[in-house]
Coordinates of C-alpha atoms and ligand atoms in Angstrom, one line a residue:
X1 CA 12.3 -4.0 21.5
X2 CA 12.0 -7.6 20.2
X3 CA 11.5 -7.8 16.5
X4 CA 8.1 -9.1 15.5
X5 CA 6.7 -10.4 12.3
X6 CA 3.8 -8.1 11.5
X7 CA 1.1 -10.3 10.1
X8 CA -1.9 -8.1 10.9
X9 CA -4.1 -7.1 7.9
X10 CA -1.9 -4.0 7.4
X11 CA 0.4 -2.4 8.1
X12 CA 2.5 -5.2 6.6
X13 CA 6.2 -5.8 7.1
X14 CA 8.4 -3.1 5.6
X15 CA 11.2 -4.2 3.3
X16 CA 14.7 -3.0 4.3
X17 CA 15.0 -1.1 1.0
X18 CA 11.9 0.9 2.0
X19 CA 13.1 1.5 5.5
X20 CA 16.4 2.8 4.1
X21 CA 14.6 5.2 1.8
X22 CA 12.6 6.6 4.8
X23 CA 15.9 7.3 6.6
X24 CA 17.2 9.6 3.9
X25 CA 17.2 13.3 4.9
X26 CA 14.0 15.3 4.4
X27 CA 14.1 17.5 1.3
X28 CA 12.1 20.5 0.3
X29 CA 8.6 19.5 -0.7
X30 CA 8.8 21.9 -3.7
X31 CA 12.5 21.3 -4.4
X32 CA 14.2 19.5 -7.3
X33 CA 14.2 16.1 -5.5
X34 CA 10.4 16.0 -5.2
X35 CA 10.0 17.4 -8.7
X36 CA 11.8 14.3 -9.9
X37 CA 10.4 11.8 -7.3
X38 CA 6.7 12.4 -7.3
X39 CA 6.1 12.0 -11.1
X40 CA 8.1 8.8 -10.9
X41 CA 5.9 7.5 -8.1
X42 CA 2.7 8.5 -10.0
X43 CA 3.9 6.9 -13.2
X44 CA 4.7 3.6 -11.5
X45 CA 1.4 3.7 -9.6
X46 CA -0.5 4.0 -12.9
X47 CA 1.5 1.0 -14.2
X48 CA 0.5 -1.1 -11.1
X49 CA -3.3 -0.5 -11.8
X50 CA -2.9 -0.8 -15.6
X51 CA -4.1 2.8 -16.2
X52 CA -2.4 4.3 -19.2
X53 CA -4.1 7.7 -19.2
X54 CA -6.0 9.2 -16.3
X55 CA -4.6 10.9 -13.2
X56 CA -2.8 9.5 -10.1
X57 CA -2.7 11.2 -6.7
X58 CA -0.5 10.5 -3.7
X59 CA -1.6 12.6 -0.7
X60 CA -0.7 12.6 3.0
X61 CA -3.5 10.7 4.8
X62 CA -4.7 7.2 4.9
X63 CA -7.2 4.8 3.2
X64 CA -10.2 6.5 4.8
X65 CA -9.2 9.9 3.3
X66 CA -8.8 8.2 -0.1
X67 CA -12.4 6.8 0.3
X68 CA -13.7 10.2 1.1
X69 CA -11.9 11.8 -1.8
X70 CA -13.1 9.1 -4.2
X71 CA -16.8 9.7 -3.3
X72 CA -16.6 13.5 -3.0
X73 CA -14.9 13.9 -6.4
X74 CA -17.3 11.7 -8.3
X75 CA -20.8 11.9 -6.7
X76 CA -22.5 15.2 -7.7
X77 CA -25.2 16.6 -5.6
X78 CA -28.6 15.0 -6.4
X79 CA -27.0 11.9 -7.8
X80 CA -27.4 8.4 -6.4
X81 CA -24.5 6.2 -5.4
X82 CA -24.7 2.4 -4.8
X83 CA -22.2 1.0 -2.3
X84 CA -21.6 -2.8 -2.4
X85 CA -20.5 -4.1 1.0
X86 CA -19.2 -7.5 2.0
X87 CA -18.2 -6.4 5.5
X88 CA -16.9 -3.4 7.4
X89 CA -15.5 -1.1 4.8
X90 CA -18.4 -0.8 2.4
X91 CA -20.5 0.3 5.3
X92 CA -17.9 2.9 6.1
X93 CA -18.0 4.2 2.5
X94 CA -21.8 4.7 2.8
X95 CA -21.3 6.4 6.2
X96 CA -18.7 8.8 4.7
X97 CA -21.1 9.6 1.8
X98 CA -24.0 10.3 4.3
X99 CA -21.8 12.6 6.4
X100 CA -21.5 14.8 3.3
X101 CA -25.2 14.5 2.5
X102 CA -24.7 12.3 -0.5
X103 CA -27.4 9.9 -1.5
X104 CA -25.7 6.5 -0.8
X105 CA -27.6 3.2 -0.9
X106 CA -26.0 0.0 0.5
X107 CA -26.2 -3.4 -1.1
X108 CA -24.8 -5.8 1.5
X109 CA -23.9 -9.5 1.4
X110 CA -23.7 -11.8 4.4
X111 CA -20.3 -11.7 6.0
X112 CA -18.0 -14.3 4.5
X113 CA -19.5 -13.9 1.0
X114 CA -19.6 -11.0 -1.5
X115 CA -22.5 -9.5 -3.5
X116 CA -23.2 -11.7 -6.5
X117 CA -22.8 -10.0 -9.9
X118 CA -26.4 -11.0 -10.7
X119 CA -27.6 -9.1 -7.6
X120 CA -25.8 -6.0 -8.8
X121 CA -27.4 -6.4 -12.2
X122 CA -30.8 -6.7 -10.6
X123 CA -30.3 -3.7 -8.4
X124 CA -29.2 -1.6 -11.4
X125 CA -32.2 -2.5 -13.5
X126 CA -34.5 0.5 -13.8
X127 CA -32.4 2.6 -11.4
X128 CA -30.3 5.6 -12.0
X129 CA -27.2 5.1 -9.9
X130 CA -24.5 7.4 -11.2
X131 CA -21.7 5.9 -9.1
X132 CA -21.1 2.3 -7.9
X133 CA -18.4 1.6 -5.3
X134 CA -17.1 -1.8 -4.2
X135 CA -14.5 -3.0 -1.8
X136 CA -12.1 -5.4 -3.5
X137 CA -11.0 -7.2 -0.3
X138 CA -12.8 -6.6 2.9
X139 CA -10.3 -6.6 5.7
X140 CA -12.8 -7.7 8.4
X141 CA -14.3 -10.6 6.5
X142 CA -11.4 -11.7 4.3
X143 CA -13.7 -11.8 1.3
X144 CA -12.5 -10.9 -2.2
X145 CA -15.3 -9.5 -4.4
X146 CA -15.6 -10.4 -8.1
X147 CA -14.5 -6.9 -9.2
X148 CA -14.0 -7.8 -12.8
X149 CA -17.5 -9.2 -13.1
X150 CA -18.9 -6.0 -11.5
X151 CA -16.9 -3.9 -14.0
X152 CA -18.2 -6.0 -16.9
X153 CA -21.8 -5.2 -15.8
X154 CA -21.1 -1.5 -15.3
X155 CA -19.3 -1.2 -18.7
X156 CA -22.7 -1.1 -20.4
X157 CA -23.8 1.8 -18.2
X158 CA -22.8 5.3 -17.4
X159 CA -22.1 4.8 -13.7
X160 CA -18.6 5.6 -12.5
X161 CA -17.1 2.5 -10.9
X162 CA -15.0 3.0 -7.7
X163 CA -12.9 0.2 -6.3
X164 CA -11.6 0.3 -2.7
X165 CA -8.3 -1.5 -3.2
X166 CA -6.8 -0.7 0.2
X167 CA -6.3 -4.4 0.9
X168 CA -5.7 -5.5 -2.7
X169 CA -3.9 -3.0 -4.9
X170 CA -0.4 -4.2 -5.7
X171 CA -1.2 -7.7 -4.6
X172 CA -4.2 -8.7 -6.6
X173 CA -4.8 -7.8 -10.2
X174 CA -6.8 -4.6 -10.9
X175 CA -6.8 -3.6 -14.6
X176 CA -8.4 -0.2 -14.7
X177 CA -8.3 0.4 -18.5
X178 CA -9.2 -3.2 -19.7
X179 CA -11.9 -3.9 -17.1
X180 CA -13.4 -0.5 -16.9
X181 CA -12.6 0.7 -13.4
X182 CA -12.9 4.5 -13.0
X183 CA -11.3 5.0 -9.6
X184 CA -8.9 2.8 -7.6
X185 CA -8.3 4.1 -4.1
X186 CA -5.8 2.6 -1.8
X187 CA -3.2 3.3 1.0
X188 CA 0.5 2.7 1.5
X189 CA 0.5 0.2 4.3
X190 CA -0.9 -3.0 2.8
X191 CA 0.3 -4.6 -0.4
X192 CA 2.8 -1.8 -1.0
X193 CA 4.5 -2.6 2.3
X194 CA 5.1 1.1 3.2
X195 CA 4.4 2.5 6.6
X196 CA 0.9 4.1 6.9
X197 CA 0.6 7.7 5.9
X198 CA -0.6 8.0 2.3
X199 CA -4.0 8.2 0.6
X200 CA -3.6 7.0 -3.0
X201 CA -6.0 7.3 -5.9
X202 CA -6.0 6.8 -9.6
X203 CA -8.9 8.2 -11.7
X204 CA -9.7 7.3 -15.3
X205 CA -10.0 10.0 -17.9
X206 CA -13.8 9.5 -17.6
X207 CA -13.8 10.1 -13.9
X208 CA -11.6 13.2 -14.3
X209 CA -13.9 14.6 -16.9
X210 CA -16.8 14.1 -14.6
X211 CA -15.0 15.8 -11.7
X212 CA -14.3 18.8 -13.9
X213 CA -18.0 19.2 -14.7
X214 CA -19.0 19.1 -11.0
X215 CA -19.9 22.1 -9.0
X216 CA -17.5 23.2 -6.2
X217 CA -17.0 20.6 -3.5
X218 CA -18.0 20.9 0.2
X219 CA -14.3 20.1 0.9
X220 CA -10.9 21.8 0.6
X221 CA -8.1 19.3 1.3
X222 CA -10.1 16.5 -0.3
X223 CA -10.7 18.4 -3.6
X224 CA -8.7 16.6 -6.2
X225 CA -8.7 19.6 -8.5
X226 CA -6.7 21.5 -5.9
X227 CA -4.2 18.7 -5.9
X228 CA -4.0 18.2 -9.7
X229 CA -1.6 21.1 -10.4
X230 CA 0.8 19.7 -7.7
X231 CA 0.7 16.2 -9.2
X232 CA 1.6 17.8 -12.6
X233 CA 4.3 20.0 -11.1
X234 CA 5.5 19.3 -7.5
X235 CA 7.3 22.7 -7.5
X236 CA 3.9 24.3 -6.9
X237 CA 2.4 24.4 -3.4
X238 CA -1.0 23.5 -2.1
X239 CA -0.3 21.6 1.2
X240 CA 3.0 20.1 2.3
X241 CA 3.3 16.5 1.0
X242 CA 5.1 14.0 3.3
X243 CA 8.2 13.8 1.3
X244 CA 9.9 10.9 3.1
X245 CA 6.8 8.8 2.7
X246 CA 6.6 9.6 -1.0
X247 CA 10.2 8.5 -1.5
X248 CA 9.4 5.3 0.4
X249 CA 6.4 4.7 -1.8
X250 CA 8.5 5.2 -5.0
X251 CA 10.9 2.5 -3.7
X252 CA 8.0 0.2 -3.1
X253 CA 6.7 0.7 -6.6
X254 CA 10.2 -0.1 -7.9
X255 CA 10.3 -3.4 -5.9
X256 CA 6.8 -4.2 -7.3
X257 CA 7.8 -3.5 -10.9
X258 CA 11.2 -5.3 -10.5
X259 CA 9.3 -8.4 -9.3
X260 CA 6.9 -8.0 -12.2
X261 CA 3.1 -7.6 -11.7
X262 CA 2.1 -11.0 -12.9
X263 CA 4.8 -12.6 -10.7
X264 CA 3.6 -10.6 -7.7
X265 CA 0.0 -11.6 -8.1
X266 CA 1.0 -15.2 -8.4
X267 CA 3.3 -15.0 -5.4
X268 CA 0.5 -13.4 -3.3
X269 CA -1.8 -16.3 -4.2
X270 CA 0.9 -18.8 -3.5
X271 CA 1.8 -17.4 -0.1
X272 CA -1.9 -17.4 0.8
X273 CA -2.3 -21.0 -0.2
X274 CA 0.8 -22.1 1.6
X275 CA -0.3 -20.4 4.9
X276 CA -3.8 -21.6 4.7
X277 CA -2.7 -25.2 3.9
X278 CA -0.4 -25.0 6.9
X279 CA -3.2 -23.7 9.1
X280 CA -5.6 -26.4 7.9
X281 CA -3.1 -29.1 8.6
X282 CA -3.0 -27.8 12.2
X283 CA -6.7 -28.0 12.6
X284 CA -8.0 -24.5 11.7
X285 CA -10.9 -23.6 9.4
X286 CA -11.7 -20.3 7.7
X287 CA -14.5 -17.8 8.2
X288 CA -14.6 -16.8 4.6
X289 CA -16.4 -19.0 2.1
X290 CA -14.0 -20.9 -0.2
X291 CA -14.8 -19.1 -3.4
X292 CA -14.2 -15.7 -1.8
X293 CA -10.9 -16.4 -0.1
X294 CA -8.5 -13.4 -0.6
X295 CA -4.9 -13.7 -1.6
X296 CA -4.0 -10.9 0.9
X297 CA -5.4 -12.0 4.2
X298 CA -7.1 -14.8 6.0
X299 CA -9.8 -14.8 8.6
X300 CA -9.3 -17.9 10.7
X301 CA -11.9 -19.6 13.0
X302 CA -10.7 -20.6 16.5
X303 CA -11.1 -24.3 17.2
X304 CA -12.6 -25.1 20.6
X305 CA -9.9 -24.9 23.3
X306 CA -8.1 -21.9 21.7
X307 CA -9.1 -18.7 23.4
X308 CA -8.5 -15.4 21.5
X309 CA -6.6 -13.2 23.9
X310 CA -4.4 -16.0 25.3
X311 CA -3.6 -17.3 21.8
X312 CA -2.7 -13.9 20.4
X313 CA -0.6 -13.0 23.3
X314 CA 1.3 -16.3 23.1
X315 CA 1.7 -15.9 19.3
X316 CA 3.1 -12.4 20.0
X317 CA 5.6 -13.7 22.5
X318 CA 6.7 -16.2 19.9
X319 CA 7.3 -13.4 17.4
X320 CA 4.1 -13.0 15.3
X321 CA 1.5 -10.2 15.5
X322 CA -2.0 -11.1 14.2
X323 CA -5.3 -9.2 14.7
X324 CA -8.5 -10.2 16.4
X325 CA -11.9 -10.3 14.8
X326 CA -14.0 -7.1 14.1
X327 CA -17.6 -6.6 15.2
X328 CA -19.6 -9.8 15.0
X329 CA -16.5 -11.9 14.7
X330 CA -14.7 -10.5 17.8
X331 CA -13.3 -13.3 19.9
X332 CA -14.3 -16.0 17.4
X333 CA -11.6 -15.5 14.7
X334 CA -8.1 -14.1 14.2
X335 CA -7.0 -12.2 11.1
X336 CA -3.7 -12.8 9.4
X337 CA -2.4 -10.6 6.7
X338 CA -0.1 -12.1 4.0
X339 CA 0.6 -9.2 1.7
X340 CA 3.3 -7.0 0.4
X341 CA 6.8 -8.4 0.3
X342 CA 6.3 -11.6 2.3
X343 CA 8.9 -14.3 1.8
X344 CA 8.6 -18.2 2.1
X345 CA 10.9 -18.0 5.2
X346 CA 8.4 -15.6 6.9
X347 CA 5.6 -18.1 6.1
X348 CA 7.6 -20.9 7.7
X349 CA 8.4 -18.8 10.7
X350 CA 4.7 -17.9 11.1
X351 CA 3.7 -21.5 11.1
X352 CA 6.5 -22.7 13.4
X353 CA 5.6 -19.9 15.9
X354 CA 2.0 -20.9 15.6
X355 CA 2.8 -24.5 16.6
X356 CA 4.8 -23.3 19.5
X357 CA 1.9 -21.2 20.7
X358 CA -0.6 -24.1 20.3
X359 CA 1.7 -26.4 22.2
X360 CA 1.7 -24.1 25.2
X361 CA -2.1 -24.0 25.1
X362 CA -2.2 -27.8 25.1
X363 CA -4.0 -27.9 21.7
X364 CA -3.8 -31.3 20.0
X365 CA -2.1 -31.2 16.6
X366 CA 0.4 -33.1 14.6
X367 CA 3.8 -31.6 15.1
X368 CA 5.5 -30.1 12.0
X369 CA 2.3 -30.6 10.0
X370 CA 2.0 -26.8 9.3
X371 CA 5.5 -26.5 7.8
X372 CA 5.1 -29.7 5.8
X373 CA 1.8 -28.6 4.2
X374 CA 3.3 -25.2 3.3
X375 CA 6.4 -26.8 1.9
X376 CA 4.3 -28.8 -0.5
X377 CA 3.0 -25.6 -2.0
X378 CA 6.1 -23.4 -1.8
X379 CA 8.4 -26.3 -2.9
X380 CA 11.5 -24.9 -1.2
Ligands
PMP1 N1 -10.7 0.0 3.1 C1 -10.2 -1.2 3.4 C2 -10.6 -2.4 2.6 C3 -9.4 -1.3 4.5 O1 -8.9 -2.5 4.8 C4 -9.1 -0.2 5.3 C5 -8.1 -0.3 6.5 N2 -8.1 -1.5 7.1 C6 -9.6 1.0 4.9 C7 -10.4 1.1 3.8 C8 -9.3 2.3 5.7 O2 -7.9 2.6 5.6 P1 -7.2 3.4 6.8 O3 -7.2 2.6 8.0 O4 -5.8 3.5 6.2 O5 -7.9 4.7 6.9

């Protein structure tokens, strides 16, 4: 198998340290290794989302399970939830709620933009939403929502604020305590750079208090109160955690904390700027409006003369995997993830392979322009 650089919007490339941790022998899920490992992972996770108190959960599953758990454990029967959507995943959140008979209303923005804070404020006036959920970065549209501004508006109210950080947590700042976020849900395979397989949640003290007051849930595996004793003491059993994945996740949190959170957020923004500058120099434009561009992925319009399937298959042959557009953007854009532990040399490789692919297509561009533009930003 030829090695490829995985630049889809997750899973992202897996650092050798994380691969190594996955290769260690499987241990008992209730044994001393996990009793030591899981609390470490949970503590580091809370540091990454700036949550001093509150409870963290790491559970076998994926981002969609984390979405389901977040809703089910905070929206009580009869309560109304408002879901902000700037693309695909907000709509999924509302769909999940409806499957469980929860009263979920969608507030959508046109693709390429996010819901304006003023719109949220207007929507909340005179209403009694008890939960508000927002996607931090929508992976279909590449839009980064103004989460901090939403949180500021919600601070004055009682509503629990859920943030879907699947495409952001660990790569873009999310300060739970300071900003007033009650739930961050995420998954392993994006900014943490761990293979897929974990549903990850952090709940504020306020969200946990609410959960404890709720009637029994119409769920078993998704009930966080069934998981809480295991998070406190992994020697107890509820359902077998994926121990190798937990160890890999701990390793990813160590990499993140060694880099330093501020440095990591700055690096994500810098890699994004370098890649986008290189893409622009080669003649590409972006689907997402400028003020909403995300540090973790780009949604890139095809110029005329570049056909989706041919381009992506050539790019693949040249060593880089990117994703096609979703729903209304299918065939019109490609999506490139730039999250996790991406290095400048990987950025250069991606741009060089892009040029190689464009050359085969016969697309007109200035040779070496991508790398030159990226170098101006990366400076090495
Ligand atoms: N939310 C967002 C923002 C996502 O990008 C994704 C996955 N692309 C999900 C939720 C769902 O995660 P998963 O595919 O791991 O279930």
